[in-house]
Every structure is written in structure tokens, then in C-alpha cells.
XYZ file of C-alpha atoms in Angstrom:
307
model
C -1.170 20.027 -23.971
C -4.121 21.710 -22.270
C -5.884 20.022 -19.381
C -9.075 19.401 -21.408
C -7.040 17.896 -24.255
C -5.114 15.665 -21.877
C -8.311 14.546 -20.179
C -9.675 13.611 -23.603
C -6.513 11.565 -24.238
C -7.131 9.631 -21.020
C -10.772 9.071 -21.978
C -9.700 7.736 -25.370
C -7.607 5.085 -23.580
C -9.906 3.927 -20.767
C -13.346 5.329 -21.644
C -14.922 8.519 -20.356
C -16.657 6.702 -17.491
C -13.248 5.634 -16.155
C -11.784 9.113 -15.843
C -13.027 11.053 -12.822
C -11.783 14.648 -12.582
C -11.294 16.222 -9.149
C -12.033 12.987 -7.307
C -11.660 13.356 -3.506
C -8.853 11.107 -2.290
C -10.466 11.053 1.147
C -12.771 8.428 -0.389
C -9.856 6.241 -1.488
C -7.487 6.169 1.502
C -7.889 4.307 4.785
C -6.689 7.436 6.615
C -9.786 9.184 5.217
C -7.556 12.136 4.376
C -6.717 13.806 1.077
C -7.779 16.505 -1.348
C -8.884 15.944 -4.948
C -6.946 13.974 -7.527
C -6.877 15.984 -10.736
C -7.846 12.806 -12.584
C -8.649 9.464 -10.989
C -8.264 6.854 -13.714
C -9.557 3.288 -13.427
C -7.932 1.255 -16.228
C -9.471 -2.131 -17.087
C -6.492 -3.964 -18.583
C -2.721 -4.072 -18.598
C -2.721 -2.409 -22.013
C -4.764 0.464 -20.614
C -2.382 0.876 -17.673
C 0.524 1.015 -20.116
C -1.354 3.479 -22.302
C -2.115 5.833 -19.420
C 1.439 5.738 -18.061
C 2.987 6.262 -21.512
C 0.606 9.146 -22.247
C 1.463 10.809 -18.931
C 5.187 10.376 -19.535
C 4.967 11.822 -23.029
C 3.013 14.856 -21.794
C 5.138 15.396 -18.699
C 2.101 14.835 -16.472
C 2.750 13.302 -13.030
C 1.129 9.958 -12.280
C 0.766 7.605 -9.329
C -0.741 4.201 -8.650
C -3.247 3.577 -5.869
C -4.702 0.332 -4.528
C -6.747 0.485 -1.337
C -4.813 3.515 -0.133
C -3.985 1.688 3.086
C -0.403 2.924 3.432
C -0.757 6.399 1.939
C -1.081 9.923 3.301
C -2.493 12.094 0.511
C -1.974 15.871 0.721
C -4.794 18.204 1.738
C -4.423 20.236 -1.449
C -4.829 17.142 -3.620
C -2.628 15.812 -6.391
C -1.905 17.085 -9.863
C -1.903 14.634 -12.748
C -3.325 11.131 -13.009
C -3.884 8.733 -10.122
C -4.381 5.198 -11.439
C -6.719 3.174 -9.241
C -6.089 -0.548 -9.721
C -8.208 -1.934 -6.882
C -11.481 -2.091 -8.800
C -10.552 -3.815 -12.051
C -7.476 -5.847 -11.090
C -8.833 -8.138 -8.385
C -8.721 -11.623 -9.949
C -7.261 -14.493 -7.885
C -6.459 -17.818 -9.542
C -5.290 -21.069 -7.937
C -2.903 -22.954 -10.221
C -1.456 -26.485 -10.083
C 1.557 -27.089 -7.879
C 0.502 -24.882 -4.983
C 0.708 -21.658 -6.964
C -1.648 -18.715 -6.530
C -1.730 -15.917 -9.092
C -3.327 -12.643 -8.046
C -3.842 -9.335 -9.809
C -2.469 -6.223 -8.143
C -5.825 -5.003 -6.847
C -6.767 -8.248 -5.084
C -6.750 -7.692 -1.335
C -4.494 -9.660 0.948
C -7.597 -10.968 2.700
C -9.050 -12.223 -0.601
C -5.811 -13.984 -1.533
C -5.506 -15.596 1.902
C -9.134 -16.766 1.710
C -8.702 -18.248 -1.778
C -5.578 -20.054 -0.624
C -7.367 -21.337 2.479
C -10.259 -22.689 0.426
C -7.772 -24.471 -1.844
C -5.909 -25.980 1.111
C -2.816 -23.856 0.553
C -0.942 -22.390 3.502
C 1.698 -19.685 3.768
C -0.191 -16.431 3.267
C -2.010 -16.406 6.597
C 0.409 -13.766 7.930
C -0.975 -11.260 5.407
C -4.672 -12.047 5.876
C -5.202 -9.011 8.085
C -2.895 -6.570 6.309
C -5.356 -3.981 4.945
C -3.978 -3.631 1.461
C -3.581 -5.264 -1.925
C -1.155 -7.694 -3.490
C 0.345 -4.800 -5.443
C 1.082 -2.858 -2.296
C 2.346 -5.972 -0.532
C 4.787 -6.645 -3.373
C 6.080 -3.084 -3.485
C 6.455 -2.739 0.295
C 7.450 -6.347 1.005
C 4.582 -6.293 3.472
C 4.986 -8.409 6.549
C 3.402 -9.355 9.858
C 3.643 -12.092 12.461
C 7.039 -13.359 11.293
C 6.048 -13.611 7.638
C 6.743 -11.328 4.701
C 5.767 -11.164 1.048
C 9.203 -12.153 -0.218
C 8.916 -15.473 1.650
C 6.243 -16.746 -0.744
C 6.614 -14.760 -3.974
C 7.742 -16.533 -7.151
C 7.480 -13.610 -9.541
C 5.910 -10.182 -9.886
C 4.238 -8.975 -13.052
C 5.239 -5.374 -13.657
C 5.045 -2.499 -16.070
C 8.630 -1.370 -16.644
C 10.238 1.333 -18.810
C 11.142 0.246 -22.323
C 12.841 3.330 -23.654
C 11.814 6.944 -23.980
C 8.228 7.386 -22.773
C 7.301 3.745 -23.524
C 6.584 0.917 -21.099
C 6.268 -2.854 -21.390
C 4.926 -5.695 -19.258
C 7.556 -7.992 -17.735
C 7.508 -10.939 -15.342
C 10.131 -10.191 -12.698
C 11.489 -13.324 -10.932
C 11.651 -13.056 -7.157
C 15.479 -12.734 -6.974
C 15.316 -9.732 -9.311
C 12.720 -8.001 -7.125
C 15.526 -7.301 -4.621
C 13.248 -7.120 -1.602
C 14.380 -5.641 1.690
C 12.597 -4.423 4.793
C 9.559 -2.524 3.482
C 11.233 -1.916 0.152
C 11.771 -3.506 -3.255
C 13.253 -2.876 -6.643
C 9.737 -2.019 -7.834
C 9.519 0.778 -5.285
C 13.004 2.110 -5.900
C 12.657 2.157 -9.691
C 9.032 3.284 -9.874
C 7.673 0.186 -11.619
C 3.944 -0.527 -11.676
C 3.005 -3.852 -10.092
C 0.240 -5.566 -12.078
C 0.115 -8.847 -10.159
C 2.134 -11.582 -8.499
C 2.460 -15.355 -8.290
C 2.913 -17.008 -4.903
C 4.230 -20.456 -4.001
C 2.266 -21.924 -1.100
C 2.170 -25.346 0.583
C -0.577 -27.881 1.134
C -2.439 -27.959 4.453
C -5.983 -28.554 5.627
C -8.406 -25.657 5.116
C -9.532 -26.013 8.735
C -5.993 -25.616 10.074
C -5.371 -22.620 7.820
C -8.679 -21.044 8.872
C -7.775 -21.499 12.532
C -4.474 -19.682 12.055
C -6.169 -16.832 10.167
C -8.698 -16.493 12.987
C -5.980 -16.512 15.633
C -4.102 -13.746 13.841
C -7.322 -11.762 13.417
C -7.992 -11.919 17.141
C -4.426 -10.881 17.957
C -4.615 -7.955 15.553
C -8.005 -6.753 16.813
C -6.909 -6.942 20.442
C -3.773 -4.855 19.944
C -4.373 -2.492 17.023
C -6.781 0.470 16.683
C -8.663 -1.026 13.741
C -11.815 0.867 14.694
C -10.218 4.202 13.716
C -8.972 5.449 10.325
C -5.219 5.050 9.933
C -2.578 3.920 7.481
C -1.427 1.017 9.618
C 1.972 1.159 11.297
C 3.179 4.726 10.905
C 6.897 4.052 11.356
C 9.295 1.384 10.198
C 10.792 -0.856 12.854
C 14.226 0.540 13.781
C 16.925 -2.109 13.889
C 17.061 -3.583 17.364
C 13.944 -1.758 18.557
C 10.171 -1.585 18.274
C 8.767 1.757 17.159
C 5.768 1.573 19.489
C 7.944 0.988 22.554
C 10.224 3.912 21.658
C 7.219 6.177 21.170
C 5.843 5.164 24.556
C 9.235 5.748 26.176
C 9.280 9.249 24.705
C 5.885 9.975 26.287
C 4.057 10.322 22.977
C 1.211 7.827 23.413
C -2.046 9.783 23.146
C -0.260 12.893 21.813
C -2.477 14.940 19.469
C -1.988 17.471 16.718
C -5.339 18.736 15.506
C -7.392 15.681 14.570
C -4.381 13.335 14.439
C -3.422 11.295 17.483
C -0.854 8.706 18.496
C -3.173 5.802 19.252
C -3.830 5.129 22.902
C -4.246 1.450 21.997
C -0.999 0.989 20.040
C 1.635 3.733 20.017
C 2.924 2.607 16.625
C -0.225 3.930 14.942
C -1.228 7.499 14.164
C -5.015 7.634 13.848
C -7.564 10.066 12.484
C -9.902 10.971 15.351
C -12.460 12.321 12.898
C -11.295 15.534 11.275
C -7.549 15.122 10.844
C -5.786 16.771 7.933
C -2.608 15.642 6.249
C -0.930 18.690 7.836
C -1.991 17.424 11.285
C -0.519 13.977 10.587
C 2.746 15.380 9.237
C 3.112 17.678 12.245
C 2.465 14.788 14.623
C 4.948 12.521 12.821
C 7.606 15.244 13.032
C 6.970 15.809 16.750
C 7.093 12.078 17.520
C 10.355 11.798 15.587
C 11.786 14.761 17.504
C 10.831 13.411 20.918
C 12.035 9.881 20.185
C 15.331 11.239 18.841
C 15.750 13.429 21.912
C 14.829 10.675 24.361
C 16.457 7.616 22.818
C 18.767 8.809 20.060
C 16.871 6.659 17.537
C 15.712 8.177 14.249
C 12.245 6.925 13.309
C 11.542 6.592 9.583
C 7.949 6.748 8.343
C 6.541 3.557 6.881
C 3.440 5.314 5.561
C 4.064 6.752 2.104
C 3.843 10.538 2.241
C 2.557 11.654 -1.149
C 3.366 15.155 -2.296
């Protein structure tokens, strides 16, 4: 199928206004890095997500899903195929009886934590400052301050394969999500997260708000939030802290082009203003080399390196 014909197929599913050819990914990642997506698609419903994914599969066109782009390094040359942006049209948050909160994949962690706070439901404060969406949190098993997504998740609503080139919506119970440290069954099997249901506990909104504020202050005092980044660049090695290992290897402040190991928190690679994906990749490789040479520990990137 020719590119114009395939683009018309996407438009038939989601509407022409929801297919943006050659959309700069620099506008859709917190790193502020990335070339053009061949097609940025903003589906408005689960059926449209399924339609886009099935159409891509049938045509052999690559596809990816993007939320806030807060844990992604997009390549300088851009991406072929369709990039599905779920942040805009999948942001609903609903408080249900029994301490449950249901959120669509594009709802931000901050929005979910705020809705829970207002309803007097505690347990998601740990994620209030994680700069991403529920979808990303579910896929990565996002965590901070001794909490992680799997602690509170009841089920995840996903788009899963249903045979050759067809996909169906399924509610995946928490035990079947097979979460681990910054991983999940959804990540390993390439499922699309459409939303999640959380089980929280009753508490006073004032107490919840105080904890959210305390965590915000801790985060702002220690992390380089004033500079573009993708959050923690490396996973925490067992028995170690990545930032401490990077400091020990003498990498804090190290630069490659416009990319720098943050002088505020060595666990972050930041964009000083004009960094390219090539700069970031070169810096990651050099940090890994120096840490390996100095400590014998192999650092594994936490940021998702799209190719």
C-alpha cells in the first residue's frame, strides 16, 4: 500500500484532523528531542485505537504508543509508521464506590493523585510527581518514594492480539500483569494499555494533600526538574543506586554535545538546550563504560530508546 493510500486509511478510522503527517516528536517528549513521526495519530476511542493498530498490522506498518513522552528518547531522524498519541483523548478519571479509581491511559499521574485526594482516597501520592500517564505507569510499573504502581492496581484495560492482524480489548487482572521492576507483561508482549483501575484507601484530603506537598518539595529539591529530561536515565542496579555509582565514576556534569549528566542529580541526563538523541546515546554509553570500569556494575537504561 502506498503512503498516501495508507494515510487515507488512517483518516477513515480517526478523521483527517486526527492524522498529522511529519509531526515533530520534539513537541511530544519531555526530553524535547526527536525528529518527525511519519504519522501522529490521535484516536478518540478504544475502537479507533484497535482500528489503527489492526490496520498497521495488516499493512506491515510499524506503530508505537505515546503518552506524555516522559520516558522516551525519540531518534533524530524521526520514526516511520504511526505513532498513536493517547494523552489528549484518553484522560478521564472516575472515582467509583469502594475506594476504586478508574483512569484512562492518557490521564496524568498528577491528575489521578489529585482526583483521589479530593475524594479522600490515599495510596497514589507516591506517583503524584511522576511526569507521565497512567498508561506509562502501568507498563513500566512506575515507582517512587517506596511505592509502585503494582501496589495499588486492580486491573489494567488493554488492547491485546486476537489472532492474525486483529486485536481485542481485555481487562487484565493485576496478577496476570506480571509486574516486576520497571517492567510488566504489557511491556514484554507489546500490549496497548487503555486504562487502569486502582484500589485506594480512605483518608482525609488534608492529610493526603500534605503528603503530596512533602513529596513535591523533596522532588524539587533533589531533581533537575527545571531542565528537559526523561526522568531517571538508568534503572536501579540491585544493591546500588545509579546516581551514586555515576558520581563514583566521576561522571557528574559530564557532557556530550548538548546532553549532560545533571549536576543536581547524577541519575538524570538532561538536555541543556540543543541536545540530540545521538548526544544522549553517546553520553549514556560513556557513563555505562565508566561505571563498568570503575565499579564493575552494568547500568541498564530506564528511558525507552526508540529506534
